[in-house]
């Protein structure tokens, strides 16, 4: 059963992440009075891209050629190292909070380098924007997760989602505060409103899309897929660390099923939230984004302060 | 026309010739600088167009026309110079800045050199066009296919360490018209923006020389797709002036209704698109929806989504039945309510307003100097509107006399001007519908054009004023048509309002101007 | 340092270095003299024994003097100003040494004095060190972002890393004064581990940067670009160094920062509000520093090695010679190995601390049977570098195999030109190093005080149409220069002017001065 759970854990994120993107797009379409593409469209897109020939810029180096594998590989690695549907899995080797944060940074690092590698002005400024946003988001990200790990007394993510105190709903206020801070980081790191507009065609306003502008074929498929994985990873972190209700605590089929359903429901919540945000508000002006990220740091800092007082 | 009023603009020594709305008089090349600056700076006339005509066959000279508008008198004052045995003329650049681009265009298309101009780079025509071939000269055959030539176009450069350039276009990620923008930036801050257009040049002015008047109206509709109706209206007006055709009252009213429908459709589209470019997709989709309602209405009324084939010389081809009239009035009541609900939501969205306010500010002085027109001018408080200043069709009869303005000159101001104009347009349409007189919709005469005449007409399209300058030769044949789209005047303003903003805000600024590429490139 | 005598900037840098180290040395000498006053010996052993006799007031003064003295040598902010101008002046192999060893002597001596000489540590010492560490780390990386001189950039990163080391030291001091020796050892171990790591990756970075400078004859990153194609090995080593210094796993920088984070996190659970908030601030500073360092090295690597060359001369660049490549290669390997064996190294460094005087009466608390996992005490966290590394390599390898051979084998890959929107791309259309960091600089404009100056020359004084020449100058106002060193200089100058009165040139006056000095000395000795 444990082996089965581990295999499921390994393929869970890449298998389901395109679905999340499809759901978000569908929700947005509905909210904007459109019919929208089918929910499975991202799968067919990836499949289509995987079967296309590629054009690679002659200015590009091996960084450009290998970055998609690193970026995608990192999301697989991280996806397998975080609690998804089962907290009974023990992983003291790679599921440390900081290791996850910095592994994701490793992906960002190569993504940004790949953006600069072809020498296009779009890729260059997109990398600059990405690094600006992610540098500032890192503080909020670490502090939000630290709040939880402080409550749970460990930085091991599986241990956190297993922690008794989080299941009992004690310390609700700090958890909610840190969660709010985390949500801001989620929007920033996954390139969502109000930070980035994944649906825009205006190259001057893009962040993520302009970084992968030069990619085509298989490599583009990997980049898109990696972005989808990253979204599901963040959704799972938010769902399972802050509110680990429903997560499978025992190695039984029922527990795993309940865990998967709970995770998908919580992820659906994230999708719904993002759909509403992206339909109902304007993207922020670039230099207002730091204010938002600082807010996330402050929220988590307050949450840490509250832990003892409560 | 009141001769006394005109006299104040023209020195008594000059022999002036009067046409319907224009008074032309010849001046010496040596005086032109002084006279034009006097007209512009002391008499406060607006420079509307500088263009040339090649009259070497008939008169042995090129003529350069300097068209000024006197809004209070509803008349155009047109000094002109003749270039005999010379291909040079004095540049007005140092006294009238906005003359610069007109002169560059004359240089490119007529091969006449403005002496004293700082910028001798060709305009509209690109490096692949031989630099010694001037397409608007009469001896250039329209179907000549020249060899492709090579060359470079020097862009302006910003010195300093760390400055880099972002080239955007002519091919864009989205489906928009082609234009090249060269940003010199420090990180995200725009230091300099230079636009290079001309990618959709199609030789409209040359084609006008080759087709029949009926086809000319069709051609004028193709100059800028979203302003089809205003362009054909301006050109039809010019033909009517040249042939002394009297347009029936009902046609005049219908023209107002159609023109305002076009304005509505585009303003709805723009209001939506401005919101969409900030990422406010709710507003974006509703703007597009409202635009579609109007466009379908246009199709219902005239059979064309862009009101093409409606204007002819002497009136219009499509009538509005009384049943349709009542439908329209009720439709507009619904649209008004629909629209005001949308605007209420938009005005309540803090994130949207934050993006709009203070972005892309166009300074008043620059707008004034460059002769800004239309929405861009109204947004800085320049209250010029051809419907008020030079009433055509039934605007005078309907007593349309207010120009909607804003003061701040930013994206928000241009957004608000559009909103106000939407309400004004709906009012106008309802008013025109109620006052719709009965009678024919088209004059029944075959137009015969006066000989050696000129006609200048101005129509307020939704972007700004569209000007047509039309001349006939000694046989009464139309010899030159020079349309001037408002985009031509406003493009340099876009360049001026970008520096100081950040790169990701530029698409929004661009959208708030929403200028036509094809109207500029002709 | 004053290697090239003819360069004025070099001489100035050398002089600044001389002055700053002298001030530092003066502080150190005074500190030791104060100790000598009680120990009557410069023997470390004797000094340690007599340290308890020193009143706490004097101890505090000694602490401050030692902090300033050795801090200057280590390059902590605000005594860092010699460092960024010294590095570019020195040849690259000297820079590598300076960064790897010399500034570490300051750290070494601080550890020696705080942990090996004093028997008790007041709480505020740790808090001060933690504060200085946070400031140095954050400001160091921010200043690095503003640089486009590759060696100054690396020099500022040394300051940042010294800050990170001080975070470990500071937390250790705080834990010690709170009586939690386990955590004190953790913090100290983190600091020591990071010291070693910094020496490896910074030397690697300086050597590869030196190689680039050698080939391009400029330190200005704005003139680099596309060097990866000409210097593939150097680029690869620089990339490894960049990843290590940005604390990306599986390289060594991550694991020492992980230990530092663990130490700081444990401090967050302190009940004392002041200590807790200090630790929260330190963690905030460290995580922000990590993010900014990542951005900075994307900038450094991207601007130097990626895209197209920005100047024609770069086409002549050749890769580093074999011996240099070998040196860089072994350092790069160290970066990886020190990471992979972090479990062993971490526990070695933690146990190393136990031998210090401060921990002499502490029985070994940390599990001294090291294995491949790096573990924090109290079961707070653990991470296994080898597992991560193998997992990482395996996943990427598998993804590559599957996409290459599993799906659509006959995929064709065509070479094309970069998307240019239909125009011709020139080197001016690649993002510049300054441009890359400009947004961050603008966001932190409160600290960095950037200024922008536009000069426009028009064709005609009346007309604003088409400028003839437009120049934009970007400047950074150094706040230390304006608010600390400039006023200090002014005071010094004014004092000098006052004291000039004494120097009358009259021989009799000088005799009088000598007489006064001698009598005072005699009187004091009595």
PDB file of C-alpha atoms in Angstrom, chain A residues 10 47 49-63 65-66 68-70 72-74 76-77 80-81 91-100 102-103 105-106 108-110 112-114 116-122 124-129 131-132 134-140 142-143 146-147 149-150 153-156 203 213-214 216-219 222 286-287 290 297 301 304-309, chain C residues 228-229 232 235-236 239 242-243 246-250 254-255 257-258 261-262 265-266 268-271 276 280 283-284 286-288 290-292 294-295 297-299 301-303 305-308 310 372-373 378-385 387-388 391-393 395-396 399-400 402-405 407-421 425-426 429-431 435-440 442-444:
ATOM      1  CA  UNK A  10       5.035  10.641  -7.937  1.00  0.00           C
ATOM      2  CA  UNK A  47      -0.106  16.469 -26.381  1.00  0.00           C
ATOM      3  CA  UNK A  49       2.957  20.442 -28.625  1.00  0.00           C
ATOM      4  CA  UNK A  50       4.780  17.234 -27.805  1.00  0.00           C
ATOM      5  CA  UNK A  51       4.208  16.140 -31.399  1.00  0.00           C
ATOM      6  CA  UNK A  52       5.461  19.254 -33.082  1.00  0.00           C
ATOM      7  CA  UNK A  53       8.770  20.095 -34.651  1.00  0.00           C
ATOM      8  CA  UNK A  54      10.850  22.741 -32.976  1.00  0.00           C
ATOM      9  CA  UNK A  55      12.593  25.948 -33.926  1.00  0.00           C
ATOM     10  CA  UNK A  56      15.465  26.950 -31.677  1.00  0.00           C
ATOM     11  CA  UNK A  57      17.132  30.340 -31.933  1.00  0.00           C
ATOM     12  CA  UNK A  58      20.664  30.180 -33.273  1.00  0.00           C
ATOM     13  CA  UNK A  59      21.696  32.617 -30.538  1.00  0.00           C
ATOM     14  CA  UNK A  60      20.619  30.195 -27.842  1.00  0.00           C
ATOM     15  CA  UNK A  61      23.069  28.069 -25.892  1.00  0.00           C
ATOM     16  CA  UNK A  62      22.722  24.788 -24.054  1.00  0.00           C
ATOM     17  CA  UNK A  63      21.057  26.623 -21.171  1.00  0.00           C
ATOM     18  CA  UNK A  65      18.031  23.676 -24.626  1.00  0.00           C
ATOM     19  CA  UNK A  66      18.237  22.018 -21.224  1.00  0.00           C
ATOM     20  CA  UNK A  68      12.919  22.963 -19.804  1.00  0.00           C
ATOM     21  CA  UNK A  69      14.089  19.613 -18.451  1.00  0.00           C
ATOM     22  CA  UNK A  70      15.408  21.197 -15.278  1.00  0.00           C
ATOM     23  CA  UNK A  72       9.994  20.468 -15.420  1.00  0.00           C
ATOM     24  CA  UNK A  73      12.129  18.028 -13.450  1.00  0.00           C
ATOM     25  CA  UNK A  74      12.102  20.325 -10.434  1.00  0.00           C
ATOM     26  CA  UNK A  76       8.182  16.613 -10.527  1.00  0.00           C
ATOM     27  CA  UNK A  77      10.674  16.372  -7.707  1.00  0.00           C
ATOM     28  CA  UNK A  80       6.632  14.108  -5.148  1.00  0.00           C
ATOM     29  CA  UNK A  81       8.173  15.589  -2.001  1.00  0.00           C
ATOM     30  CA  UNK A  91       9.919  11.491   4.029  1.00  0.00           C
ATOM     31  CA  UNK A  92      12.683  12.950   6.136  1.00  0.00           C
ATOM     32  CA  UNK A  93      15.016  13.184   3.154  1.00  0.00           C
ATOM     33  CA  UNK A  94      13.633  15.616   0.631  1.00  0.00           C
ATOM     34  CA  UNK A  95      10.469  17.085   2.042  1.00  0.00           C
ATOM     35  CA  UNK A  96      12.011  19.850   4.065  1.00  0.00           C
ATOM     36  CA  UNK A  97      10.286  23.201   3.800  1.00  0.00           C
ATOM     37  CA  UNK A  98      13.413  25.118   2.796  1.00  0.00           C
ATOM     38  CA  UNK A  99      14.515  22.471   0.358  1.00  0.00           C
ATOM     39  CA  UNK A 100      11.158  22.812  -1.387  1.00  0.00           C
ATOM     40  CA  UNK A 102      14.871  26.593  -2.848  1.00  0.00           C
ATOM     41  CA  UNK A 103      14.188  23.775  -5.304  1.00  0.00           C
ATOM     42  CA  UNK A 105      13.874  28.746  -6.859  1.00  0.00           C
ATOM     43  CA  UNK A 106      16.164  26.468  -8.848  1.00  0.00           C
ATOM     44  CA  UNK A 108      12.894  29.886 -11.501  1.00  0.00           C
ATOM     45  CA  UNK A 109      16.643  30.394 -11.912  1.00  0.00           C
ATOM     46  CA  UNK A 110      16.793  28.278 -15.046  1.00  0.00           C
ATOM     47  CA  UNK A 112      14.909  33.205 -16.073  1.00  0.00           C
ATOM     48  CA  UNK A 113      18.231  32.239 -17.637  1.00  0.00           C
ATOM     49  CA  UNK A 114      16.418  30.581 -20.526  1.00  0.00           C
ATOM     50  CA  UNK A 116      17.640  35.769 -21.346  1.00  0.00           C
ATOM     51  CA  UNK A 117      19.466  33.229 -23.457  1.00  0.00           C
ATOM     52  CA  UNK A 118      18.029  34.027 -26.863  1.00  0.00           C
ATOM     53  CA  UNK A 119      18.880  37.711 -26.581  1.00  0.00           C
ATOM     54  CA  UNK A 120      15.342  38.859 -27.230  1.00  0.00           C
ATOM     55  CA  UNK A 121      14.309  42.048 -25.490  1.00  0.00           C
ATOM     56  CA  UNK A 122      11.067  40.416 -24.383  1.00  0.00           C
ATOM     57  CA  UNK A 124      15.209  39.861 -21.073  1.00  0.00           C
ATOM     58  CA  UNK A 125      12.697  42.109 -19.443  1.00  0.00           C
ATOM     59  CA  UNK A 126      10.455  39.190 -18.609  1.00  0.00           C
ATOM     60  CA  UNK A 127      13.332  37.551 -16.728  1.00  0.00           C
ATOM     61  CA  UNK A 128      13.999  40.817 -14.956  1.00  0.00           C
ATOM     62  CA  UNK A 129      10.354  41.075 -13.902  1.00  0.00           C
ATOM     63  CA  UNK A 131      13.270  37.739 -10.721  1.00  0.00           C
ATOM     64  CA  UNK A 132      12.028  40.982  -9.181  1.00  0.00           C
ATOM     65  CA  UNK A 134      10.113  36.144  -7.079  1.00  0.00           C
ATOM     66  CA  UNK A 135      12.910  37.780  -5.053  1.00  0.00           C
ATOM     67  CA  UNK A 136      10.334  39.787  -3.156  1.00  0.00           C
ATOM     68  CA  UNK A 137       7.917  36.877  -2.900  1.00  0.00           C
ATOM     69  CA  UNK A 138      10.523  34.650  -1.295  1.00  0.00           C
ATOM     70  CA  UNK A 139      10.334  36.425   2.059  1.00  0.00           C
ATOM     71  CA  UNK A 140       6.573  36.046   2.227  1.00  0.00           C
ATOM     72  CA  UNK A 142       9.291  31.361   3.690  1.00  0.00           C
ATOM     73  CA  UNK A 143       7.650  33.288   6.517  1.00  0.00           C
ATOM     74  CA  UNK A 146       7.519  29.051   8.829  1.00  0.00           C
ATOM     75  CA  UNK A 147       4.452  30.166  10.726  1.00  0.00           C
ATOM     76  CA  UNK A 149       6.173  24.919  10.884  1.00  0.00           C
ATOM     77  CA  UNK A 150       6.529  26.889  14.108  1.00  0.00           C
ATOM     78  CA  UNK A 153       7.279  22.268  15.616  1.00  0.00           C
ATOM     79  CA  UNK A 154       8.950  20.892  12.525  1.00  0.00           C
ATOM     80  CA  UNK A 155      10.004  21.943   9.055  1.00  0.00           C
ATOM     81  CA  UNK A 156       9.200  18.560   7.562  1.00  0.00           C
ATOM     82  CA  UNK A 203       3.985  41.175 -25.148  1.00  0.00           C
ATOM     83  CA  UNK A 213       8.301  33.132 -25.942  1.00  0.00           C
ATOM     84  CA  UNK A 214      11.117  31.456 -27.858  1.00  0.00           C
ATOM     85  CA  UNK A 216       8.220  25.629 -29.348  1.00  0.00           C
ATOM     86  CA  UNK A 217       7.363  21.961 -29.652  1.00  0.00           C
ATOM     87  CA  UNK A 218       8.354  19.579 -26.885  1.00  0.00           C
ATOM     88  CA  UNK A 219      10.230  22.153 -24.888  1.00  0.00           C
ATOM     89  CA  UNK A 222       7.405  20.969 -20.853  1.00  0.00           C
ATOM     90  CA  UNK A 286       4.139  46.792 -11.836  1.00  0.00           C
ATOM     91  CA  UNK A 287       5.546  48.997  -9.108  1.00  0.00           C
ATOM     92  CA  UNK A 290       5.970  45.096  -3.991  1.00  0.00           C
ATOM     93  CA  UNK A 297       5.409  39.325   4.750  1.00  0.00           C
ATOM     94  CA  UNK A 301       5.110  38.172  10.748  1.00  0.00           C
ATOM     95  CA  UNK A 304       4.208  34.452  14.112  1.00  0.00           C
ATOM     96  CA  UNK A 305       3.761  37.084  16.777  1.00  0.00           C
ATOM     97  CA  UNK A 306       0.289  35.802  17.577  1.00  0.00           C
ATOM     98  CA  UNK A 307       1.341  32.192  18.038  1.00  0.00           C
ATOM     99  CA  UNK A 308       2.659  32.754  21.546  1.00  0.00           C
ATOM    100  CA  UNK A 309       0.088  35.253  22.645  1.00  0.00           C
TER     101      UNK A 309
ATOM    102  CA  UNK C 228      29.148  31.059 -23.169  1.00  0.00           C
ATOM    103  CA  UNK C 229      29.867  30.188 -26.781  1.00  0.00           C
ATOM    104  CA  UNK C 232      32.086  27.225 -22.404  1.00  0.00           C
ATOM    105  CA  UNK C 235      30.715  29.685 -18.176  1.00  0.00           C
ATOM    106  CA  UNK C 236      29.905  26.293 -16.762  1.00  0.00           C
ATOM    107  CA  UNK C 239      27.143  28.819 -13.396  1.00  0.00           C
ATOM    108  CA  UNK C 242      26.307  31.210  -9.136  1.00  0.00           C
ATOM    109  CA  UNK C 243      24.044  28.369  -8.117  1.00  0.00           C
ATOM    110  CA  UNK C 246      22.444  31.643  -4.581  1.00  0.00           C
ATOM    111  CA  UNK C 247      21.878  28.743  -2.190  1.00  0.00           C
ATOM    112  CA  UNK C 248      20.382  26.462  -4.797  1.00  0.00           C
ATOM    113  CA  UNK C 249      20.407  22.782  -3.922  1.00  0.00           C
ATOM    114  CA  UNK C 250      22.267  20.467  -4.299  1.00  0.00           C
ATOM    115  CA  UNK C 254      22.150  25.807   0.298  1.00  0.00           C
ATOM    116  CA  UNK C 255      23.092  23.503   3.130  1.00  0.00           C
ATOM    117  CA  UNK C 257      22.073  28.474   4.697  1.00  0.00           C
ATOM    118  CA  UNK C 258      19.722  25.687   5.673  1.00  0.00           C
ATOM    119  CA  UNK C 261      17.770  29.073   8.788  1.00  0.00           C
ATOM    120  CA  UNK C 262      17.246  26.222  11.216  1.00  0.00           C
ATOM    121  CA  UNK C 265      13.867  29.400  13.205  1.00  0.00           C
ATOM    122  CA  UNK C 266      14.511  27.856  16.574  1.00  0.00           C
ATOM    123  CA  UNK C 268      11.670  32.387  16.674  1.00  0.00           C
ATOM    124  CA  UNK C 269      10.033  30.188  19.242  1.00  0.00           C
ATOM    125  CA  UNK C 270      11.612  32.202  22.026  1.00  0.00           C
ATOM    126  CA  UNK C 271       9.061  33.613  24.457  1.00  0.00           C
ATOM    127  CA  UNK C 276      11.635  36.726  18.853  1.00  0.00           C
ATOM    128  CA  UNK C 280      11.838  37.123  12.676  1.00  0.00           C
ATOM    129  CA  UNK C 283      14.800  35.365   8.888  1.00  0.00           C
ATOM    130  CA  UNK C 284      13.043  37.975   6.808  1.00  0.00           C
ATOM    131  CA  UNK C 286      17.928  36.135   5.110  1.00  0.00           C
ATOM    132  CA  UNK C 287      15.057  34.989   2.903  1.00  0.00           C
ATOM    133  CA  UNK C 288      14.936  38.315   1.096  1.00  0.00           C
ATOM    134  CA  UNK C 290      18.358  34.694  -0.827  1.00  0.00           C
ATOM    135  CA  UNK C 291      15.791  35.904  -3.334  1.00  0.00           C
ATOM    136  CA  UNK C 292      17.790  38.974  -4.250  1.00  0.00           C
ATOM    137  CA  UNK C 294      19.236  34.726  -7.025  1.00  0.00           C
ATOM    138  CA  UNK C 295      18.117  37.731  -9.056  1.00  0.00           C
ATOM    139  CA  UNK C 297      23.226  36.018 -10.267  1.00  0.00           C
ATOM    140  CA  UNK C 298      20.642  35.607 -12.997  1.00  0.00           C
ATOM    141  CA  UNK C 299      21.704  39.097 -13.959  1.00  0.00           C
ATOM    142  CA  UNK C 301      25.351  35.092 -15.533  1.00  0.00           C
ATOM    143  CA  UNK C 302      22.793  36.223 -18.073  1.00  0.00           C
ATOM    144  CA  UNK C 303      24.472  39.487 -18.938  1.00  0.00           C
ATOM    145  CA  UNK C 305      27.423  34.583 -20.796  1.00  0.00           C
ATOM    146  CA  UNK C 306      24.016  34.502 -22.475  1.00  0.00           C
ATOM    147  CA  UNK C 307      22.456  36.056 -25.574  1.00  0.00           C
ATOM    148  CA  UNK C 308      24.564  37.792 -28.202  1.00  0.00           C
ATOM    149  CA  UNK C 310      27.425  43.265 -27.015  1.00  0.00           C
ATOM    150  CA  UNK C 372      24.132  11.511   4.886  1.00  0.00           C
ATOM    151  CA  UNK C 373      21.274  13.536   6.349  1.00  0.00           C
ATOM    152  CA  UNK C 378      14.866  18.663  18.386  1.00  0.00           C
ATOM    153  CA  UNK C 379      13.753  16.868  15.253  1.00  0.00           C
ATOM    154  CA  UNK C 380      12.928  20.224  13.759  1.00  0.00           C
ATOM    155  CA  UNK C 381      14.042  19.275  10.320  1.00  0.00           C
ATOM    156  CA  UNK C 382      16.299  17.150   8.244  1.00  0.00           C
ATOM    157  CA  UNK C 383      17.457  17.024   4.681  1.00  0.00           C
ATOM    158  CA  UNK C 384      19.470  14.496   2.763  1.00  0.00           C
ATOM    159  CA  UNK C 385      21.693  15.931   0.073  1.00  0.00           C
ATOM    160  CA  UNK C 387      19.064  11.523  -1.927  1.00  0.00           C
ATOM    161  CA  UNK C 388      18.038  14.872  -3.298  1.00  0.00           C
ATOM    162  CA  UNK C 391      16.504  12.003  -7.221  1.00  0.00           C
ATOM    163  CA  UNK C 392      17.114  15.282  -9.051  1.00  0.00           C
ATOM    164  CA  UNK C 393      19.525  13.843 -11.598  1.00  0.00           C
ATOM    165  CA  UNK C 395      14.165  12.778 -12.705  1.00  0.00           C
ATOM    166  CA  UNK C 396      15.800  15.106 -15.208  1.00  0.00           C
ATOM    167  CA  UNK C 399      12.266  13.341 -18.429  1.00  0.00           C
ATOM    168  CA  UNK C 400      14.885  13.817 -21.116  1.00  0.00           C
ATOM    169  CA  UNK C 402      11.042  10.040 -22.266  1.00  0.00           C
ATOM    170  CA  UNK C 403      10.565  13.241 -24.205  1.00  0.00           C
ATOM    171  CA  UNK C 404      13.377  12.397 -26.572  1.00  0.00           C
ATOM    172  CA  UNK C 405      12.612   8.764 -27.289  1.00  0.00           C
ATOM    173  CA  UNK C 407       7.121  10.586 -27.642  1.00  0.00           C
ATOM    174  CA  UNK C 408       7.416  11.395 -31.334  1.00  0.00           C
ATOM    175  CA  UNK C 409      10.888  10.232 -32.186  1.00  0.00           C
ATOM    176  CA  UNK C 410      11.222  11.870 -35.591  1.00  0.00           C
ATOM    177  CA  UNK C 411      10.889  15.385 -34.281  1.00  0.00           C
ATOM    178  CA  UNK C 412      12.918  17.838 -36.304  1.00  0.00           C
ATOM    179  CA  UNK C 413      14.718  20.687 -34.597  1.00  0.00           C
ATOM    180  CA  UNK C 414      15.407  23.630 -36.813  1.00  0.00           C
ATOM    181  CA  UNK C 415      17.706  26.543 -36.128  1.00  0.00           C
ATOM    182  CA  UNK C 416      16.098  29.902 -36.601  1.00  0.00           C
ATOM    183  CA  UNK C 417      16.669  33.446 -35.558  1.00  0.00           C
ATOM    184  CA  UNK C 418      15.363  34.938 -32.349  1.00  0.00           C
ATOM    185  CA  UNK C 419      11.900  36.445 -32.638  1.00  0.00           C
ATOM    186  CA  UNK C 420      12.490  39.987 -33.827  1.00  0.00           C
ATOM    187  CA  UNK C 421       8.956  41.215 -34.632  1.00  0.00           C
ATOM    188  CA  UNK C 425      17.976  42.808 -33.752  1.00  0.00           C
ATOM    189  CA  UNK C 426      21.085  44.621 -32.626  1.00  0.00           C
ATOM    190  CA  UNK C 429      18.214  45.244 -27.922  1.00  0.00           C
ATOM    191  CA  UNK C 430      19.314  42.816 -25.247  1.00  0.00           C
ATOM    192  CA  UNK C 431      18.541  43.686 -21.693  1.00  0.00           C
ATOM    193  CA  UNK C 435      18.283  47.433 -16.838  1.00  0.00           C
ATOM    194  CA  UNK C 436      17.837  43.987 -15.360  1.00  0.00           C
ATOM    195  CA  UNK C 437      18.241  45.168 -11.803  1.00  0.00           C
ATOM    196  CA  UNK C 438      16.612  48.538 -12.280  1.00  0.00           C
ATOM    197  CA  UNK C 439      13.170  47.507 -11.037  1.00  0.00           C
ATOM    198  CA  UNK C 440      14.579  46.124  -7.808  1.00  0.00           C
ATOM    199  CA  UNK C 442      13.587  51.373  -7.892  1.00  0.00           C
ATOM    200  CA  UNK C 443      11.657  49.319  -5.353  1.00  0.00           C
ATOM    201  CA  UNK C 444      14.442  49.780  -2.799  1.00  0.00           C
TER     202      UNK C 444
END
